[in-house]
CSV table of C-alpha atoms in Angstrom, one decimal:
chain,number,residue,atom,x,y,z
A,15,UNK,CA,-26.8,-117.3,42.4
A,16,UNK,CA,-27.8,-119.0,39.0
A,17,UNK,CA,-25.8,-117.9,36.1
A,18,UNK,CA,-28.3,-116.2,33.6
A,19,UNK,CA,-25.7,-114.0,31.7
A,20,UNK,CA,-25.9,-115.8,28.4
A,21,UNK,CA,-29.7,-115.3,28.5
A,22,UNK,CA,-29.0,-111.5,29.2
A,23,UNK,CA,-27.0,-111.3,26.1
A,24,UNK,CA,-29.6,-112.9,24.3
A,25,UNK,CA,-32.2,-110.3,25.5
A,26,UNK,CA,-30.0,-107.5,24.8
A,27,UNK,CA,-29.5,-108.7,21.2
A,28,UNK,CA,-33.2,-109.4,20.6
A,29,UNK,CA,-34.1,-105.9,21.6
A,30,UNK,CA,-31.4,-104.2,19.3
A,31,UNK,CA,-32.7,-106.3,16.4
A,32,UNK,CA,-36.4,-105.6,17.1
A,33,UNK,CA,-35.8,-101.9,17.4
A,34,UNK,CA,-33.6,-101.5,14.3
A,35,UNK,CA,-36.0,-103.7,12.2
A,36,UNK,CA,-38.4,-100.9,12.3
A,37,UNK,CA,-35.9,-98.7,10.3
A,38,UNK,CA,-34.6,-101.3,8.2
A,39,UNK,CA,-35.6,-99.5,4.9
A,40,UNK,CA,-33.7,-96.4,5.6
A,41,UNK,CA,-30.0,-95.4,4.6
A,42,UNK,CA,-28.0,-96.1,7.7
A,43,UNK,CA,-24.9,-94.7,6.1
A,44,UNK,CA,-26.1,-91.4,5.4
A,45,UNK,CA,-27.0,-90.9,9.4
A,46,UNK,CA,-24.4,-90.3,12.2
A,47,UNK,CA,-25.0,-92.6,15.0
A,48,UNK,CA,-25.8,-90.2,18.1
A,49,UNK,CA,-22.5,-88.7,19.3
A,50,UNK,CA,-20.1,-91.0,17.6
A,51,UNK,CA,-18.1,-90.3,14.5
A,52,UNK,CA,-19.4,-93.3,12.8
A,53,UNK,CA,-22.5,-93.4,10.9
A,54,UNK,CA,-25.5,-95.8,11.8
A,55,UNK,CA,-24.4,-98.7,9.5
A,56,UNK,CA,-21.0,-98.7,10.8
A,57,UNK,CA,-21.6,-98.5,14.4
A,58,UNK,CA,-24.5,-101.6,13.9
A,59,UNK,CA,-21.7,-103.7,12.0
A,60,UNK,CA,-19.4,-102.7,15.0
A,61,UNK,CA,-21.8,-104.4,17.4
A,62,UNK,CA,-21.5,-107.6,15.3
A,63,UNK,CA,-17.8,-107.4,15.5
A,64,UNK,CA,-17.7,-107.1,19.3
A,65,UNK,CA,-19.8,-110.0,19.9
A,66,UNK,CA,-17.9,-112.3,17.6
A,67,UNK,CA,-14.7,-111.2,19.0
A,68,UNK,CA,-15.9,-111.8,22.6
A,69,UNK,CA,-17.0,-115.1,21.6
A,70,UNK,CA,-13.7,-116.0,19.9
A,71,UNK,CA,-11.7,-114.9,22.9
A,72,UNK,CA,-13.6,-116.6,25.6
A,73,UNK,CA,-14.2,-120.0,23.6
A,74,UNK,CA,-10.5,-120.0,22.5
A,75,UNK,CA,-9.3,-119.1,26.0
A,76,UNK,CA,-7.1,-116.3,24.4
A,77,UNK,CA,-4.4,-115.4,26.8
A,78,UNK,CA,-2.4,-112.5,25.2
A,79,UNK,CA,-4.6,-111.0,22.3
A,80,UNK,CA,-7.4,-111.1,20.5
A,81,UNK,CA,-8.2,-114.0,18.2
A,82,UNK,CA,-6.5,-113.0,14.9
A,83,UNK,CA,-9.5,-113.0,12.4
A,84,UNK,CA,-12.0,-110.4,11.4
A,85,UNK,CA,-15.6,-110.7,9.9
A,86,UNK,CA,-16.8,-108.8,6.7
A,87,UNK,CA,-20.0,-108.4,5.0
A,88,UNK,CA,-20.6,-109.5,1.6
A,89,UNK,CA,-20.7,-107.1,-0.9
A,90,UNK,CA,-24.5,-105.7,-1.3
A,91,UNK,CA,-25.4,-106.7,2.1
A,92,UNK,CA,-28.6,-104.6,2.9
A,93,UNK,CA,-29.6,-103.4,6.5
A,94,UNK,CA,-31.8,-106.7,7.0
A,95,UNK,CA,-28.7,-108.7,6.4
A,96,UNK,CA,-26.8,-106.7,8.7
A,97,UNK,CA,-29.4,-107.4,11.4
A,98,UNK,CA,-29.2,-110.9,10.7
A,99,UNK,CA,-25.5,-111.1,11.3
A,100,UNK,CA,-26.1,-109.5,14.9
A,101,UNK,CA,-28.6,-111.9,15.6
A,102,UNK,CA,-26.0,-114.6,14.8
A,103,UNK,CA,-23.0,-113.1,16.2
A,104,UNK,CA,-25.3,-112.3,19.6
A,105,UNK,CA,-26.2,-116.2,19.3
A,106,UNK,CA,-22.7,-117.4,19.1
A,107,UNK,CA,-21.7,-115.3,22.1
A,108,UNK,CA,-24.8,-116.5,24.0
A,109,UNK,CA,-23.7,-120.0,23.4
A,110,UNK,CA,-20.1,-119.5,24.4
A,111,UNK,CA,-20.9,-118.3,27.7
A,112,UNK,CA,-23.4,-121.0,28.5
A,113,UNK,CA,-21.0,-123.7,27.5
A,114,UNK,CA,-18.0,-122.2,29.3
A,115,UNK,CA,-16.9,-123.1,32.7
A,116,UNK,CA,-17.1,-120.6,35.5
A,117,UNK,CA,-13.3,-120.5,36.2
A,118,UNK,CA,-12.3,-120.1,32.2
A,119,UNK,CA,-10.9,-116.6,31.3
A,120,UNK,CA,-10.2,-115.2,28.0
A,121,UNK,CA,-7.8,-112.2,26.8
A,122,UNK,CA,-9.4,-108.3,27.2
A,123,UNK,CA,-6.8,-105.5,27.3
A,124,UNK,CA,-8.2,-103.5,30.3
A,125,UNK,CA,-7.7,-103.1,33.1
A,126,UNK,CA,-6.3,-106.6,34.0
A,127,UNK,CA,-5.7,-108.4,30.9
A,128,UNK,CA,-8.6,-111.0,31.1
A,129,UNK,CA,-12.4,-111.5,31.9
A,130,UNK,CA,-14.4,-114.5,32.5
A,131,UNK,CA,-17.9,-115.5,31.1
A,132,UNK,CA,-19.9,-112.8,33.3
A,133,UNK,CA,-17.2,-110.2,32.0
A,134,UNK,CA,-17.6,-111.3,28.4
A,135,UNK,CA,-21.5,-110.9,28.8
A,136,UNK,CA,-21.5,-107.7,30.3
A,137,UNK,CA,-19.2,-106.3,28.0
A,138,UNK,CA,-21.5,-107.7,25.1
A,139,UNK,CA,-24.3,-106.4,26.4
A,140,UNK,CA,-23.0,-103.0,27.2
A,141,UNK,CA,-22.0,-102.7,23.3
A,142,UNK,CA,-25.5,-103.7,22.4
A,143,UNK,CA,-27.0,-101.4,24.6
A,144,UNK,CA,-24.9,-98.3,24.3
A,145,UNK,CA,-24.6,-98.7,20.2
A,146,UNK,CA,-28.4,-99.3,19.8
A,147,UNK,CA,-28.9,-96.3,21.8
A,148,UNK,CA,-26.5,-94.4,19.5
A,149,UNK,CA,-27.9,-95.6,16.5
A,150,UNK,CA,-31.6,-95.0,17.8
A,151,UNK,CA,-30.6,-91.3,18.8
A,152,UNK,CA,-29.3,-91.0,15.0
A,153,UNK,CA,-32.2,-92.4,13.5
A,154,UNK,CA,-34.8,-90.6,16.0
A,155,UNK,CA,-36.2,-93.9,17.3
A,156,UNK,CA,-37.1,-94.3,21.1
A,157,UNK,CA,-35.0,-96.7,22.9
A,158,UNK,CA,-34.8,-98.0,26.4
A,159,UNK,CA,-33.8,-101.4,27.3
A,160,UNK,CA,-35.0,-103.2,30.5
A,161,UNK,CA,-33.5,-102.1,33.6
A,162,UNK,CA,-31.8,-105.3,34.8
A,163,UNK,CA,-29.9,-105.3,31.8
A,164,UNK,CA,-28.0,-102.1,32.6
A,165,UNK,CA,-28.1,-103.1,36.4
A,166,UNK,CA,-25.8,-106.2,35.4
A,167,UNK,CA,-23.6,-104.4,33.2
A,168,UNK,CA,-23.1,-101.7,36.1
A,169,UNK,CA,-22.7,-104.1,38.9
A,170,UNK,CA,-20.0,-106.3,36.6
A,171,UNK,CA,-17.9,-104.2,34.9
A,172,UNK,CA,-18.2,-100.6,36.3
A,173,UNK,CA,-17.3,-101.4,40.1
A,174,UNK,CA,-16.4,-97.6,40.9
A,175,UNK,CA,-19.9,-96.2,39.2
A,176,UNK,CA,-22.2,-95.2,42.1
A,177,UNK,CA,-25.7,-96.7,41.7
A,178,UNK,CA,-28.2,-93.9,40.4
A,179,UNK,CA,-31.8,-93.9,40.8
A,180,UNK,CA,-32.2,-95.4,37.4
A,181,UNK,CA,-29.9,-97.9,35.8
A,182,UNK,CA,-30.3,-97.1,32.3
A,183,UNK,CA,-29.4,-93.2,32.8
A,184,UNK,CA,-26.6,-94.1,35.0
A,185,UNK,CA,-25.2,-96.4,32.5
A,186,UNK,CA,-25.6,-93.6,29.8
A,187,UNK,CA,-24.1,-91.1,32.0
A,188,UNK,CA,-21.2,-93.5,32.7
A,189,UNK,CA,-20.2,-93.7,29.5
A,190,UNK,CA,-20.6,-89.9,28.5
A,191,UNK,CA,-24.1,-90.2,26.9
A,192,UNK,CA,-26.3,-88.5,29.3
A,193,UNK,CA,-26.5,-86.6,32.4
A,194,UNK,CA,-27.3,-87.2,36.1
A,195,UNK,CA,-28.3,-84.3,38.5
A,196,UNK,CA,-25.6,-83.8,40.6
A,197,UNK,CA,-22.9,-85.2,38.9
A,198,UNK,CA,-20.3,-83.8,36.8
A,199,UNK,CA,-20.5,-84.9,32.9
A,200,UNK,CA,-18.3,-87.9,31.9
A,201,UNK,CA,-15.6,-87.2,29.0
A,202,UNK,CA,-13.5,-90.2,29.6
A,203,UNK,CA,-14.4,-93.7,30.7
A,204,UNK,CA,-13.4,-97.4,30.9
A,205,UNK,CA,-15.2,-100.2,32.1
A,206,UNK,CA,-13.4,-102.7,34.4
A,207,UNK,CA,-13.1,-106.4,34.7
A,208,UNK,CA,-12.4,-108.2,37.8
A,209,UNK,CA,-8.8,-108.7,39.1
A,210,UNK,CA,-7.5,-112.4,39.3
A,211,UNK,CA,-4.2,-113.1,41.2
A,212,UNK,CA,-2.7,-116.6,40.9
A,213,UNK,CA,-0.8,-118.6,43.3
A,214,UNK,CA,0.6,-122.2,43.0
A,215,UNK,CA,-2.5,-123.7,44.2
A,216,UNK,CA,-5.4,-121.1,44.0
A,217,UNK,CA,-6.6,-118.2,42.0
A,218,UNK,CA,-7.9,-115.0,44.1
A,219,UNK,CA,-10.7,-113.7,42.1
A,220,UNK,CA,-11.9,-110.2,42.7
A,221,UNK,CA,-15.5,-110.0,43.7
A,222,UNK,CA,-17.8,-107.6,41.8
A,223,UNK,CA,-20.5,-105.7,43.2
A,224,UNK,CA,-23.1,-108.3,41.7
A,225,UNK,CA,-21.6,-111.2,43.3
A,226,UNK,CA,-21.0,-109.3,46.7
A,227,UNK,CA,-24.9,-108.4,46.7
A,228,UNK,CA,-25.7,-112.3,46.3
A,229,UNK,CA,-23.1,-113.2,49.1
A,230,UNK,CA,-24.2,-110.9,51.5
A,231,UNK,CA,-27.8,-112.0,51.1
A,232,UNK,CA,-26.8,-115.2,51.7
A,233,UNK,CA,-26.0,-116.9,48.3
A,234,UNK,CA,-23.0,-118.2,46.8
A,235,UNK,CA,-22.0,-115.1,45.0
A,236,UNK,CA,-21.8,-117.4,41.8
A,237,UNK,CA,-19.0,-119.8,43.4
A,238,UNK,CA,-19.0,-123.2,44.0
A,239,UNK,CA,-18.0,-123.7,47.7
A,240,UNK,CA,-16.8,-126.6,49.5
A,241,UNK,CA,-18.7,-128.1,52.2
A,242,UNK,CA,-19.5,-125.4,54.9
A,243,UNK,CA,-19.3,-122.4,52.9
A,244,UNK,CA,-18.9,-119.5,52.7
A,245,UNK,CA,-17.9,-118.7,55.9
A,246,UNK,CA,-19.6,-115.8,57.8
A,247,UNK,CA,-16.6,-113.3,57.6
A,248,UNK,CA,-16.9,-113.7,53.8
A,249,UNK,CA,-20.2,-112.7,53.7
A,250,UNK,CA,-19.9,-109.5,56.1
A,251,UNK,CA,-16.8,-108.5,53.8
A,252,UNK,CA,-19.0,-108.8,50.7
A,253,UNK,CA,-21.4,-106.4,52.6
A,254,UNK,CA,-18.6,-104.0,53.2
A,255,UNK,CA,-18.0,-104.1,49.8
A,256,UNK,CA,-21.7,-103.5,48.5
A,257,UNK,CA,-21.8,-100.5,50.9
A,258,UNK,CA,-18.5,-99.1,49.6
A,259,UNK,CA,-20.2,-99.5,46.0
A,260,UNK,CA,-23.3,-97.8,47.0
A,261,UNK,CA,-21.5,-94.9,48.4
A,262,UNK,CA,-19.4,-94.4,45.4
A,263,UNK,CA,-16.2,-95.2,46.9
A,264,UNK,CA,-15.3,-98.8,46.3
A,265,UNK,CA,-11.8,-99.3,44.8
A,266,UNK,CA,-12.3,-103.1,43.6
A,267,UNK,CA,-8.6,-104.0,43.8
A,268,UNK,CA,-8.9,-103.2,47.4
A,269,UNK,CA,-12.2,-105.0,48.3
A,270,UNK,CA,-12.8,-108.7,48.6
A,271,UNK,CA,-11.3,-111.8,46.6
A,272,UNK,CA,-12.7,-115.2,46.9
A,273,UNK,CA,-10.0,-118.2,47.2
A,274,UNK,CA,-10.7,-120.8,44.6
A,275,UNK,CA,-8.7,-124.0,44.4
A,276,UNK,CA,-7.3,-124.9,41.2
A,277,UNK,CA,-7.3,-128.5,41.3
A,278,UNK,CA,-11.2,-128.6,41.6
A,279,UNK,CA,-12.3,-125.0,41.0
A,280,UNK,CA,-14.2,-125.1,44.5
A,281,UNK,CA,-14.2,-121.5,46.8
A,282,UNK,CA,-12.3,-122.2,50.0
A,283,UNK,CA,-12.2,-118.9,51.8
A,284,UNK,CA,-12.3,-115.2,51.5
A,285,UNK,CA,-9.7,-112.3,51.5
A,286,UNK,CA,-9.3,-109.0,51.0
A,287,UNK,CA,-9.0,-105.3,52.6
A,288,UNK,CA,-11.2,-103.2,54.9
A,289,UNK,CA,-10.7,-100.4,52.2
A,290,UNK,CA,-8.4,-98.6,50.1
A,291,UNK,CA,-4.9,-97.5,51.2
A,292,UNK,CA,-5.2,-94.1,53.4
A,293,UNK,CA,-3.1,-91.0,52.8
A,294,UNK,CA,-0.1,-92.7,54.2
A,295,UNK,CA,-0.3,-95.8,52.0
A,296,UNK,CA,-1.7,-98.1,54.9
A,297,UNK,CA,-4.0,-100.6,54.4
A,298,UNK,CA,-5.6,-103.5,56.4
A,299,UNK,CA,-6.1,-107.1,55.6
A,300,UNK,CA,-8.5,-109.8,56.6
A,301,UNK,CA,-9.1,-113.4,55.8
A,302,UNK,CA,-11.2,-116.6,56.5
A,303,UNK,CA,-11.2,-120.2,55.2
A,304,UNK,CA,-14.1,-122.4,55.4
A,305,UNK,CA,-13.1,-125.1,58.0
A,306,UNK,CA,-13.0,-128.0,55.6
A,307,UNK,CA,-10.0,-126.2,54.1
A,308,UNK,CA,-7.8,-125.3,57.0
A,309,UNK,CA,-4.5,-126.7,57.9
A,310,UNK,CA,-3.5,-127.0,54.4
A,311,UNK,CA,-1.4,-123.5,53.7
A,312,UNK,CA,-4.0,-122.0,51.6
A,313,UNK,CA,-4.4,-118.8,53.7
A,314,UNK,CA,-1.0,-118.2,54.1
A,315,UNK,CA,-0.4,-118.8,50.2
A,316,UNK,CA,-3.0,-116.4,49.6
A,317,UNK,CA,-2.2,-113.8,52.0
A,318,UNK,CA,1.5,-113.7,50.6
A,319,UNK,CA,0.5,-113.3,47.3
A,320,UNK,CA,-2.0,-110.6,48.0
A,321,UNK,CA,0.5,-109.0,49.9
A,322,UNK,CA,3.1,-109.1,47.3
A,323,UNK,CA,0.6,-107.6,44.7
A,324,UNK,CA,-0.4,-104.7,46.6
A,325,UNK,CA,2.9,-103.9,48.0
A,326,UNK,CA,4.2,-103.6,44.4
A,327,UNK,CA,2.0,-100.5,43.9
A,328,UNK,CA,3.4,-97.1,44.6
A,329,UNK,CA,-0.2,-96.2,46.7
A,330,UNK,CA,0.7,-99.2,49.0
A,331,UNK,CA,3.6,-98.6,51.9
A,332,UNK,CA,2.4,-100.7,54.8
A,333,UNK,CA,-0.1,-103.6,55.3
A,334,UNK,CA,-1.7,-104.5,58.7
A,335,UNK,CA,-3.6,-107.0,60.2
A,336,UNK,CA,-5.3,-107.3,63.6
A,337,UNK,CA,-5.8,-110.6,65.2
A,338,UNK,CA,-6.9,-112.1,68.7
A,339,UNK,CA,-4.4,-113.1,70.9
A,340,UNK,CA,-6.1,-116.5,71.3
A,341,UNK,CA,-6.2,-117.0,67.4
A,342,UNK,CA,-2.8,-118.9,67.1
A,343,UNK,CA,-3.6,-120.3,63.5
A,344,UNK,CA,-4.5,-116.9,62.5
A,345,UNK,CA,-1.2,-115.5,63.7
A,346,UNK,CA,0.7,-118.3,62.2
A,347,UNK,CA,-1.0,-117.4,58.6
A,348,UNK,CA,0.3,-113.8,58.9
A,349,UNK,CA,3.7,-114.8,60.1
A,350,UNK,CA,4.0,-117.1,57.0
A,351,UNK,CA,3.0,-114.4,54.7
A,352,UNK,CA,5.9,-112.1,56.2
A,353,UNK,CA,3.9,-110.3,58.8
A,354,UNK,CA,5.7,-109.6,61.9
A,355,UNK,CA,4.2,-108.4,65.2
A,356,UNK,CA,4.3,-104.8,65.5
A,357,UNK,CA,6.0,-103.0,68.6
A,358,UNK,CA,4.5,-102.1,71.9
A,359,UNK,CA,4.7,-98.3,70.4
A,360,UNK,CA,3.2,-99.3,67.1
A,361,UNK,CA,0.2,-101.0,69.1
A,362,UNK,CA,-0.3,-98.0,71.2
A,363,UNK,CA,-0.4,-95.6,68.5
A,364,UNK,CA,-2.9,-97.6,66.4
A,365,UNK,CA,-5.3,-97.7,69.5
A,366,UNK,CA,-4.9,-94.1,69.8
A,367,UNK,CA,-5.1,-92.7,66.2
A,368,UNK,CA,-7.0,-95.5,64.5
A,369,UNK,CA,-9.1,-96.7,66.9
A,370,UNK,CA,-7.8,-100.1,67.0
A,371,UNK,CA,-9.7,-102.7,69.2
A,372,UNK,CA,-7.3,-102.6,72.5
A,373,UNK,CA,-7.8,-106.4,72.6
A,374,UNK,CA,-6.3,-107.5,69.5
A,375,UNK,CA,-2.7,-107.7,68.2
A,376,UNK,CA,-1.2,-105.7,65.3
A,377,UNK,CA,0.4,-107.6,62.7
A,378,UNK,CA,2.8,-105.5,59.8
A,379,UNK,CA,4.2,-106.0,56.7
A,380,UNK,CA,6.3,-103.4,54.7
A,381,UNK,CA,8.9,-105.0,52.7
A,382,UNK,CA,8.9,-105.6,49.0
A,383,UNK,CA,10.4,-109.0,48.5
């Protein structure tokens, strides 16, 4: 999957500036920006503030907070000058995204305290599209960005929003700016960057709907894989993520993770859940490694980290893995990660009440270490 997130930022900014330039002769301070409390001038400046803040955090690899600086406008800056600032800050974010390695992350407060270059691109585009809409609404201008820009935002940082028939109107609905037939109005919202769980030698990187769509279609999902990857099980899991997203039931923290080796930033396998925990707090895990990465303990290391992360949550009480009796390496992975073979009674209950394949063995992990 070729990375074109920088080009998307550039396209979003160009569309914003082109539209607002048609009304540069008007008093933006006298007009409220759509449903916002800000006037159109303050909203336009906010676009620039966000673009430069995202560029700074990604370029500076900020870890715990925003890079401590702010931009200001020179006294007497007119609307045309403000548009130049938006163009410039957009160019800076575009350049930062284009030159930042895929594995680099920078601080963003929610929900998991960081974002990668795709996340910052999607956040920047969201700020541009949505606030251009707000300003256009205030000034009485017609505005509709390219559908692929709204789709990129939705599939990257709105993984829990079920796709609608129209990407742009779905994004407006998801951010409290419009209505969709059959859906209740949105009064509170927040986008969501992907979860990353570190281990000693790996990072488990949450797969977005955008990446899942590419993986399930035969692409690389935006990752650089070792020879032979990704394994077919990872593609199948990506398809499960995509189906859950399209059905509006995807919970990304209980989706698919790609295992990326820290020493060389290469993806070596996939791991994740078959779905969110049920009402009893039970969730099923699955995993695979590319053949060339096997025998080095990567799967056990990753499964232990993912299991400890999930069991620390209040909504998870029990983790299970179903494994073929002849798959001794997979059984070893589960055992080394703290799983134990279920009792005969537990396996029988799983077959009768949960339709577990009777040819498989059940492994469980309950304790919080």
